[in-house]
Amino acid sequence: MAPSSSSFSTTLSVFLLVLVGMASAQLSSTYYNTSCPNVLSTIKSAVNSAVANERRMGASLLRLHFHDCFVNGCDASILLDDTSTFTGEKTAKPNNGSVRGFEVIDTIKSKVESICPGVVSCADIVAIAARDSVVALGGQSWTVQLGRRDSTTASLSTANSDIPAPSLNLSGLISAFSKKGFTAKEMVALSGSHTIGQARCTNFRARIYNETNIDQSFASSLKSNCPSTGSDNNLSPLDAISQTTFDNAYYKNLVREKGLLHSDQQLYSGGSTDSQVTTYSTSSSTFLTDFANAMVKMGNLSPLTGTSGQIRTNCRKTN
C-alpha cells in the first residue's frame, strides 16, 4: 500500500529535522567568528602570559584538556568543584594533587566573559588553551574545532577508570586509548605530550628502583630526589633533556631507556610500538604533525553541542 501524502510529508519533515540536528552538532573552526570574533586572540594572549610566567603551566594546560576529554568527552567536567551535593573529578586518583592550571582557566574565562558574556564555553577554552600552550613551547599548531558546550555533571568513577595510569603496560595503554577510538600509532603520538611537564616521585619510584630496562645512571640521578620511601610529591621532569620545549626529545629518551614513567618506557621495550618511537626519535616533523592530528581527533571526543549542556558563567560550577 502506498504511503499517504500526509505520512510522507511527516516522514520527510522528521528526516530533515534529523539532518539539521546532525549539522548543528558538528564542531566548526569558525564557530565564534560572528558571536565572539576576538576570542582566539584573547585566549592566546592569556596563555602566553601564563606560560611566560611559569613554563611548566604549558604542560599543565595541555594535560587538563587530555584529562577532561578522556572522561565522558571534552565537556569541561574536570573543572567542576565539589559541593555539598556534588562530587567532581578533581579528587580522582589521576587528578588529585596533580592536575593544575584551574586558576589560569578562571582568568581566561573572566577575560572572555568581559568581551562576549555567555557565549564561549569552558570546554572550548580548555581546548584552545591546550593548543596555544603547545605552540608557546615550540610545538606545531592545529585548527581547534569549536562549538562544545559544558556539562552539568562529572564522573569521579570514570576519571578513576578511564584516564591511563602511569603503571600500565603496553597492552593496557593500547586498550585504554582504543576505548576512546585511537589507534596504537595515535596513542604513541599523544604520549609525546610527555616531552614537557613533570611527574611526582610516587608515579615513578617503582621504575627507578625495580625495573631493569632503564639506564642505570639515569635511575641513580633520580633517586636523591625520589627516595625509596617518602617525598611522594617531589617532582622530576618527564623529559630531562628539554622539559619546557615541545620537541621529539621524549622519544630519544625512550630509545636510550630514559623514560621516566613505566608507561613511557613501555612504548619502547621490545613491543609493537618500538618502530613508531624510532621514527619519532629521528623525525621531529613527523611527530609534530601526527601529534597535531591526534589532538584534533581528541578534541572531538563526545562533545556536547546544540542544546545539550550549557555555557557556564563560572567554569567551576554549573549555572
mmCIF file of C-alpha atoms in Angstrom:
data_model
loop_
_atom_site.group_PDB
_atom_site.id
_atom_site.type_symbol
_atom_site.label_atom_id
_atom_site.label_comp_id
_atom_site.label_asym_id
_atom_site.label_seq_id
_atom_site.Cartn_x
_atom_site.Cartn_y
_atom_site.Cartn_z
ATOM 1 C CA MET A 1 0.000 0.000 0.000
ATOM 2 C CA ALA A 2 1.439 3.375 -0.994
ATOM 3 C CA PRO A 3 2.007 5.893 1.827
ATOM 4 C CA SER A 4 -0.391 8.834 2.023
ATOM 5 C CA SER A 5 0.888 12.288 1.152
ATOM 6 C CA SER A 6 0.499 13.375 4.780
ATOM 7 C CA SER A 7 2.544 10.461 6.166
ATOM 8 C CA PHE A 8 5.182 11.051 3.514
ATOM 9 C CA SER A 9 5.318 14.723 4.461
ATOM 10 C CA THR A 10 5.682 13.851 8.129
ATOM 11 C CA THR A 11 8.467 11.378 7.375
ATOM 12 C CA LEU A 12 10.255 13.955 5.246
ATOM 13 C CA SER A 13 9.964 16.565 7.981
ATOM 14 C CA VAL A 14 11.419 14.193 10.582
ATOM 15 C CA PHE A 15 14.246 13.308 8.193
ATOM 16 C CA LEU A 16 15.048 16.975 7.614
ATOM 17 C CA LEU A 17 14.994 17.654 11.342
ATOM 18 C CA VAL A 18 17.469 14.813 11.873
ATOM 19 C CA LEU A 19 19.737 16.277 9.197
ATOM 20 C CA VAL A 20 19.547 19.731 10.760
ATOM 21 C CA GLY A 21 20.297 18.225 14.152
ATOM 22 C CA MET A 22 23.305 16.414 12.769
ATOM 23 C CA ALA A 23 24.557 19.580 11.116
ATOM 24 C CA SER A 24 24.129 21.640 14.293
ATOM 25 C CA ALA A 25 26.034 19.012 16.257
ATOM 26 C CA GLN A 26 29.181 19.416 14.183
ATOM 27 C CA LEU A 27 32.065 21.421 15.607
ATOM 28 C CA SER A 28 33.439 24.196 13.429
ATOM 29 C CA SER A 29 36.663 26.191 13.360
ATOM 30 C CA THR A 30 34.614 29.324 12.590
ATOM 31 C CA TYR A 31 32.023 28.829 15.341
ATOM 32 C CA TYR A 32 32.771 32.130 17.116
ATOM 33 C CA ASN A 33 33.656 34.245 14.074
ATOM 34 C CA THR A 34 30.498 36.311 14.439
ATOM 35 C CA SER A 35 29.462 35.817 18.067
ATOM 36 C CA CYS A 36 32.913 36.416 19.599
ATOM 37 C CA PRO A 37 35.465 37.345 16.917
ATOM 38 C CA ASN A 38 38.264 38.185 19.369
ATOM 39 C CA VAL A 39 38.071 35.027 21.455
ATOM 40 C CA LEU A 40 41.102 33.289 19.915
ATOM 41 C CA SER A 41 43.423 36.271 20.326
ATOM 42 C CA THR A 42 42.158 36.853 23.861
ATOM 43 C CA ILE A 43 42.871 33.265 24.908
ATOM 44 C CA LYS A 44 46.236 33.164 23.158
ATOM 45 C CA SER A 45 47.391 36.304 24.927
ATOM 46 C CA ALA A 46 46.352 34.945 28.324
ATOM 47 C CA VAL A 47 48.030 31.568 27.702
ATOM 48 C CA ASN A 48 51.247 33.204 26.507
ATOM 49 C CA SER A 49 51.298 35.322 29.639
ATOM 50 C CA ALA A 50 50.713 32.325 31.909
ATOM 51 C CA VAL A 51 53.404 30.241 30.189
ATOM 52 C CA ALA A 52 55.880 33.133 30.235
ATOM 53 C CA ASN A 53 55.267 33.412 33.971
ATOM 54 C CA GLU A 54 55.754 29.655 34.509
ATOM 55 C CA ARG A 55 56.886 27.465 31.625
ATOM 56 C CA ARG A 56 55.504 24.358 33.329
ATOM 57 C CA MET A 57 51.993 25.783 33.009
ATOM 58 C CA GLY A 58 52.011 24.911 29.310
ATOM 59 C CA ALA A 59 52.212 21.220 30.166
ATOM 60 C CA SER A 60 49.540 21.623 32.843
ATOM 61 C CA LEU A 61 47.032 23.211 30.459
ATOM 62 C CA LEU A 62 47.660 20.517 27.854
ATOM 63 C CA ARG A 63 47.147 17.803 30.458
ATOM 64 C CA LEU A 64 43.950 19.470 31.658
ATOM 65 C CA HIS A 65 42.447 19.050 28.181
ATOM 66 C CA PHE A 66 43.525 15.399 27.995
ATOM 67 C CA HIS A 67 42.119 14.534 31.416
ATOM 68 C CA ASP A 68 38.890 16.314 30.547
ATOM 69 C CA CYS A 69 38.328 14.609 27.191
ATOM 70 C CA PHE A 70 39.069 11.081 28.445
ATOM 71 C CA VAL A 71 36.198 11.327 30.942
ATOM 72 C CA ASN A 72 32.860 11.350 29.098
ATOM 73 C CA GLY A 73 34.197 13.620 26.376
ATOM 74 C CA CYS A 74 35.533 17.179 26.098
ATOM 75 C CA ASP A 75 32.916 18.872 28.260
ATOM 76 C CA ALA A 76 34.859 20.776 30.945
ATOM 77 C CA SER A 77 33.622 18.342 33.589
ATOM 78 C CA ILE A 78 37.109 18.328 35.137
ATOM 79 C CA LEU A 79 36.733 21.999 36.077
ATOM 80 C CA LEU A 80 33.712 21.488 38.357
ATOM 81 C CA ASP A 81 34.431 21.923 42.071
ATOM 82 C CA ASP A 82 32.927 19.619 44.662
ATOM 83 C CA THR A 83 29.882 20.915 46.522
ATOM 84 C CA SER A 84 27.866 19.606 49.458
ATOM 85 C CA THR A 85 25.679 17.694 46.989
ATOM 86 C CA PHE A 86 28.120 17.044 44.156
ATOM 87 C CA THR A 87 31.431 15.231 43.811
ATOM 88 C CA GLY A 88 33.516 16.256 40.814
ATOM 89 C CA GLU A 89 36.585 14.734 39.171
ATOM 90 C CA LYS A 90 39.320 16.755 40.860
ATOM 91 C CA THR A 91 39.769 14.235 43.688
ATOM 92 C CA ALA A 92 40.071 11.236 41.335
ATOM 93 C CA LYS A 93 43.398 9.452 41.730
ATOM 94 C CA PRO A 94 44.841 10.637 38.379
ATOM 95 C CA ASN A 95 43.883 14.248 39.183
ATOM 96 C CA ASN A 96 44.157 14.768 42.935
ATOM 97 C CA GLY A 97 47.114 16.977 43.805
ATOM 98 C CA SER A 98 48.328 16.585 40.243
ATOM 99 C CA VAL A 99 46.108 18.303 37.668
ATOM 100 C CA ARG A 100 46.560 22.065 37.808
ATOM 101 C CA GLY A 101 46.001 25.249 35.825
ATOM 102 C CA PHE A 102 42.451 25.849 37.050
ATOM 103 C CA GLU A 103 43.258 29.439 38.042
ATOM 104 C CA VAL A 104 44.571 30.155 34.542
ATOM 105 C CA ILE A 105 41.313 28.881 33.041
ATOM 106 C CA ASP A 106 39.412 31.068 35.516
ATOM 107 C CA THR A 107 41.402 34.099 34.374
ATOM 108 C CA ILE A 108 40.819 33.316 30.711
ATOM 109 C CA LYS A 109 37.090 32.759 31.290
ATOM 110 C CA SER A 110 36.841 36.114 33.042
ATOM 111 C CA LYS A 111 38.534 37.880 30.126
ATOM 112 C CA VAL A 112 36.318 36.124 27.595
ATOM 113 C CA GLU A 113 33.138 36.849 29.573
ATOM 114 C CA SER A 114 34.052 40.539 29.601
ATOM 115 C CA ILE A 115 34.018 40.698 25.798
ATOM 116 C CA CYS A 116 31.386 38.048 24.988
ATOM 117 C CA PRO A 117 29.245 37.204 28.017
ATOM 118 C CA GLY A 118 27.545 33.830 27.933
ATOM 119 C CA VAL A 119 28.922 32.839 24.537
ATOM 120 C CA VAL A 120 32.145 30.825 24.848
ATOM 121 C CA SER A 121 32.138 27.503 26.703
ATOM 122 C CA CYS A 122 34.711 26.442 29.267
ATOM 123 C CA ALA A 123 35.239 23.267 27.228
ATOM 124 C CA ASP A 124 36.269 25.305 24.187
ATOM 125 C CA ILE A 125 38.549 27.471 26.320
ATOM 126 C CA VAL A 126 40.338 24.367 27.630
ATOM 127 C CA ALA A 127 40.738 23.019 24.076
ATOM 128 C CA ILE A 128 42.115 26.297 22.728
ATOM 129 C CA ALA A 129 44.411 26.794 25.729
ATOM 130 C CA ALA A 130 45.919 23.328 25.179
ATOM 131 C CA ARG A 131 46.778 24.171 21.569
ATOM 132 C CA ASP A 132 48.161 27.595 22.455
ATOM 133 C CA SER A 133 50.292 26.064 25.223
ATOM 134 C CA VAL A 134 51.934 23.641 22.802
ATOM 135 C CA VAL A 135 52.622 26.475 20.367
ATOM 136 C CA ALA A 136 54.019 28.674 23.157
ATOM 137 C CA LEU A 137 56.529 25.934 23.965
ATOM 138 C CA GLY A 138 57.656 25.489 20.364
ATOM 139 C CA GLY A 139 55.224 22.867 19.078
ATOM 140 C CA GLN A 140 53.154 22.798 15.899
ATOM 141 C CA SER A 141 49.760 24.476 15.785
ATOM 142 C CA TRP A 142 46.493 22.874 14.711
ATOM 143 C CA THR A 143 42.999 24.132 13.969
ATOM 144 C CA VAL A 144 40.796 23.719 17.023
ATOM 145 C CA GLN A 145 37.237 22.767 16.167
ATOM 146 C CA LEU A 146 34.783 24.746 18.306
ATOM 147 C CA GLY A 147 31.198 24.733 19.486
ATOM 148 C CA ARG A 148 31.421 22.471 22.533
ATOM 149 C CA ARG A 149 29.112 23.098 25.448
ATOM 150 C CA ASP A 150 29.759 22.482 29.134
ATOM 151 C CA SER A 151 28.500 19.542 31.131
ATOM 152 C CA THR A 152 26.340 19.909 34.211
ATOM 153 C CA THR A 153 27.704 16.682 35.664
ATOM 154 C CA ALA A 154 31.036 14.975 36.271
ATOM 155 C CA SER A 155 32.139 11.411 36.962
ATOM 156 C CA LEU A 156 34.639 10.596 39.676
ATOM 157 C CA SER A 157 34.393 6.876 38.894
ATOM 158 C CA THR A 158 35.061 7.339 35.160
ATOM 159 C CA ALA A 159 38.018 9.588 35.913
ATOM 160 C CA ASN A 160 39.440 6.823 38.083
ATOM 161 C CA SER A 161 38.831 4.120 35.488
ATOM 162 C CA ASP A 162 39.431 5.741 32.091
ATOM 163 C CA ILE A 163 42.456 8.011 32.475
ATOM 164 C CA PRO A 164 45.503 5.819 31.676
ATOM 165 C CA ALA A 165 47.657 5.121 34.725
ATOM 166 C CA PRO A 166 51.467 5.509 34.689
ATOM 167 C CA SER A 167 51.743 1.857 35.753
ATOM 168 C CA LEU A 168 50.108 0.472 32.610
ATOM 169 C CA ASN A 169 51.881 -1.991 30.341
ATOM 170 C CA LEU A 170 51.788 -1.550 26.556
ATOM 171 C CA SER A 171 48.695 -3.731 26.132
ATOM 172 C CA GLY A 172 46.882 -1.700 28.765
ATOM 173 C CA LEU A 173 47.828 1.571 27.083
ATOM 174 C CA ILE A 174 46.687 0.344 23.677
ATOM 175 C CA SER A 175 43.401 -0.826 25.212
ATOM 176 C CA ALA A 176 42.781 2.412 27.140
ATOM 177 C CA PHE A 177 43.262 4.529 24.023
ATOM 178 C CA SER A 178 41.387 2.098 21.795
ATOM 179 C CA LYS A 179 38.308 2.531 24.001
ATOM 180 C CA LYS A 180 38.378 6.198 23.027
ATOM 181 C CA GLY A 181 38.780 5.416 19.337
ATOM 182 C CA PHE A 182 42.535 5.886 18.999
ATOM 183 C CA THR A 183 44.939 3.620 17.132
ATOM 184 C CA ALA A 184 48.177 2.446 18.716
ATOM 185 C CA LYS A 185 50.025 4.908 16.469
ATOM 186 C CA GLU A 186 47.888 7.795 17.726
ATOM 187 C CA MET A 187 48.476 6.639 21.296
ATOM 188 C CA VAL A 188 52.235 6.821 20.759
ATOM 189 C CA ALA A 189 51.888 10.285 19.225
ATOM 190 C CA LEU A 190 49.736 11.605 22.070
ATOM 191 C CA SER A 191 52.184 10.166 24.612
ATOM 192 C CA GLY A 192 54.668 12.659 23.197
ATOM 193 C CA SER A 193 52.924 15.271 25.338
ATOM 194 C CA HIS A 194 55.360 13.983 27.965
ATOM 195 C CA THR A 195 58.099 15.912 26.207
ATOM 196 C CA ILE A 196 57.009 18.707 28.579
ATOM 197 C CA GLY A 197 55.934 18.696 32.202
ATOM 198 C CA GLN A 198 56.854 16.856 35.371
ATOM 199 C CA ALA A 199 55.797 13.794 37.331
ATOM 200 C CA ARG A 200 55.610 13.055 41.044
ATOM 201 C CA CYS A 201 58.008 10.640 42.699
ATOM 202 C CA THR A 202 55.146 8.347 43.692
ATOM 203 C CA ASN A 203 54.483 7.704 39.998
ATOM 204 C CA PHE A 204 57.999 6.628 39.015
ATOM 205 C CA ARG A 205 59.549 5.284 42.239
ATOM 206 C CA ALA A 206 58.857 1.646 41.354
ATOM 207 C CA ARG A 207 60.516 2.097 37.969
ATOM 208 C CA ILE A 208 63.769 3.643 39.136
ATOM 209 C CA TYR A 209 64.241 1.148 41.990
ATOM 210 C CA ASN A 210 62.904 -2.085 40.490
ATOM 211 C CA GLU A 211 62.991 -2.107 36.705
ATOM 212 C CA THR A 212 65.872 -3.294 34.556
ATOM 213 C CA ASN A 213 65.004 -1.659 31.231
ATOM 214 C CA ILE A 214 66.263 1.689 32.494
ATOM 215 C CA ASP A 215 69.577 3.446 32.023
ATOM 216 C CA GLN A 216 71.263 2.959 35.389
ATOM 217 C CA SER A 217 72.949 6.352 35.522
ATOM 218 C CA PHE A 218 69.573 7.930 34.758
ATOM 219 C CA ALA A 219 67.939 5.905 37.546
ATOM 220 C CA SER A 220 70.670 6.859 40.001
ATOM 221 C CA SER A 221 70.316 10.550 39.174
ATOM 222 C CA LEU A 222 66.657 10.410 40.172
ATOM 223 C CA LYS A 223 67.000 8.608 43.486
ATOM 224 C CA SER A 224 68.253 11.566 45.503
ATOM 225 C CA ASN A 225 65.045 13.441 44.705
ATOM 226 C CA CYS A 226 62.879 10.341 44.992
ATOM 227 C CA PRO A 227 63.979 8.158 47.920
ATOM 228 C CA SER A 228 62.623 4.650 48.348
ATOM 229 C CA THR A 229 60.163 5.953 50.940
ATOM 230 C CA GLY A 230 58.664 9.385 51.486
ATOM 231 C CA SER A 231 58.878 12.546 49.364
ATOM 232 C CA ASP A 232 55.986 11.285 47.240
ATOM 233 C CA ASN A 233 55.260 14.704 45.769
ATOM 234 C CA ASN A 234 58.806 15.592 44.739
ATOM 235 C CA LEU A 235 58.881 16.374 41.018
ATOM 236 C CA SER A 236 61.164 15.309 38.195
ATOM 237 C CA PRO A 237 60.887 16.277 34.511
ATOM 238 C CA LEU A 238 59.261 13.768 32.176
ATOM 239 C CA ASP A 239 61.873 14.816 29.612
ATOM 240 C CA ALA A 240 65.204 15.573 31.263
ATOM 241 C CA ILE A 241 66.698 16.959 28.031
ATOM 242 C CA SER A 242 64.296 19.797 27.245
ATOM 243 C CA GLN A 243 61.444 19.783 29.729
ATOM 244 C CA THR A 244 59.913 23.104 28.641
ATOM 245 C CA THR A 245 60.305 22.719 24.870
ATOM 246 C CA PHE A 246 57.767 20.812 22.811
ATOM 247 C CA ASP A 247 60.026 18.623 20.669
ATOM 248 C CA ASN A 248 60.779 14.957 19.985
ATOM 249 C CA ALA A 249 63.324 14.525 22.793
ATOM 250 C CA TYR A 250 60.849 12.325 24.685
ATOM 251 C CA TYR A 251 61.277 9.611 22.056
ATOM 252 C CA LYS A 252 65.050 9.989 22.016
ATOM 253 C CA ASN A 253 64.935 9.364 25.758
ATOM 254 C CA LEU A 254 62.898 6.190 25.292
ATOM 255 C CA VAL A 255 65.390 4.775 22.791
ATOM 256 C CA ARG A 256 68.087 5.338 25.435
ATOM 257 C CA GLU A 257 65.939 3.698 28.159
ATOM 258 C CA LYS A 258 65.457 7.031 29.880
ATOM 259 C CA GLY A 259 61.673 7.074 30.036
ATOM 260 C CA LEU A 260 60.617 8.398 33.441
ATOM 261 C CA LEU A 261 57.347 6.517 33.858
ATOM 262 C CA HIS A 262 56.798 2.795 33.438
ATOM 263 C CA SER A 263 54.105 3.583 30.860
ATOM 264 C CA ASP A 264 56.552 5.782 28.939
ATOM 265 C CA GLN A 265 59.222 3.114 28.546
ATOM 266 C CA GLN A 266 56.594 0.534 27.603
ATOM 267 C CA LEU A 267 56.348 2.279 24.231
ATOM 268 C CA TYR A 268 59.922 1.184 23.526
ATOM 269 C CA SER A 269 60.511 -2.112 25.236
ATOM 270 C CA GLY A 270 60.561 -4.780 22.556
ATOM 271 C CA GLY A 271 56.904 -4.388 21.651
ATOM 272 C CA SER A 272 54.788 -3.439 18.656
ATOM 273 C CA THR A 273 55.294 0.307 19.049
ATOM 274 C CA ASP A 274 59.109 0.300 19.016
ATOM 275 C CA SER A 275 59.306 1.245 15.337
ATOM 276 C CA GLN A 276 56.956 4.190 15.824
ATOM 277 C CA VAL A 277 59.100 5.508 18.667
ATOM 278 C CA THR A 278 62.193 5.123 16.494
ATOM 279 C CA THR A 279 60.525 7.097 13.691
ATOM 280 C CA TYR A 280 59.563 9.937 16.005
ATOM 281 C CA SER A 281 63.010 9.971 17.620
ATOM 282 C CA THR A 282 64.616 10.637 14.248
ATOM 283 C CA SER A 283 61.938 12.853 12.664
ATOM 284 C CA SER A 284 60.658 15.751 14.708
ATOM 285 C CA SER A 285 58.393 16.932 11.888
ATOM 286 C CA THR A 286 56.666 13.549 11.641
ATOM 287 C CA PHE A 287 55.963 13.522 15.359
ATOM 288 C CA LEU A 288 54.712 17.111 15.480
ATOM 289 C CA THR A 289 52.352 16.556 12.543
ATOM 290 C CA ASP A 290 50.994 13.280 13.923
ATOM 291 C CA PHE A 291 50.569 14.826 17.368
ATOM 292 C CA ALA A 292 48.621 17.782 15.971
ATOM 293 C CA ASN A 293 46.331 15.469 14.001
ATOM 294 C CA ALA A 294 45.730 13.260 17.038
ATOM 295 C CA MET A 295 44.906 16.320 19.147
ATOM 296 C CA VAL A 296 42.214 17.376 16.667
ATOM 297 C CA LYS A 297 40.742 13.880 16.999
ATOM 298 C CA MET A 298 40.920 14.001 20.792
ATOM 299 C CA GLY A 299 39.143 17.350 20.834
ATOM 300 C CA ASN A 300 36.252 15.672 19.008
ATOM 301 C CA LEU A 301 35.641 13.102 21.749
ATOM 302 C CA SER A 302 31.897 13.163 22.528
ATOM 303 C CA PRO A 303 31.391 16.934 22.696
ATOM 304 C CA LEU A 304 28.132 18.369 23.942
ATOM 305 C CA THR A 305 26.625 20.524 21.189
ATOM 306 C CA GLY A 306 23.383 22.161 20.155
ATOM 307 C CA THR A 307 21.098 22.432 23.179
ATOM 308 C CA SER A 308 22.954 19.833 25.292
ATOM 309 C CA GLY A 309 24.732 21.062 28.398
ATOM 310 C CA GLN A 310 25.184 24.778 28.979
ATOM 311 C CA ILE A 311 27.629 27.668 28.676
ATOM 312 C CA ARG A 312 28.882 28.007 32.237
ATOM 313 C CA THR A 313 29.406 31.533 33.517
ATOM 314 C CA ASN A 314 31.837 30.213 36.119
ATOM 315 C CA CYS A 315 33.835 27.206 34.936
ATOM 316 C CA ARG A 316 33.955 25.774 38.468
ATOM 317 C CA LYS A 317 30.200 25.426 38.904
ATOM 318 C CA THR A 318 27.017 24.921 36.938
ATOM 319 C CA ASN A 319 24.791 27.905 36.228
#
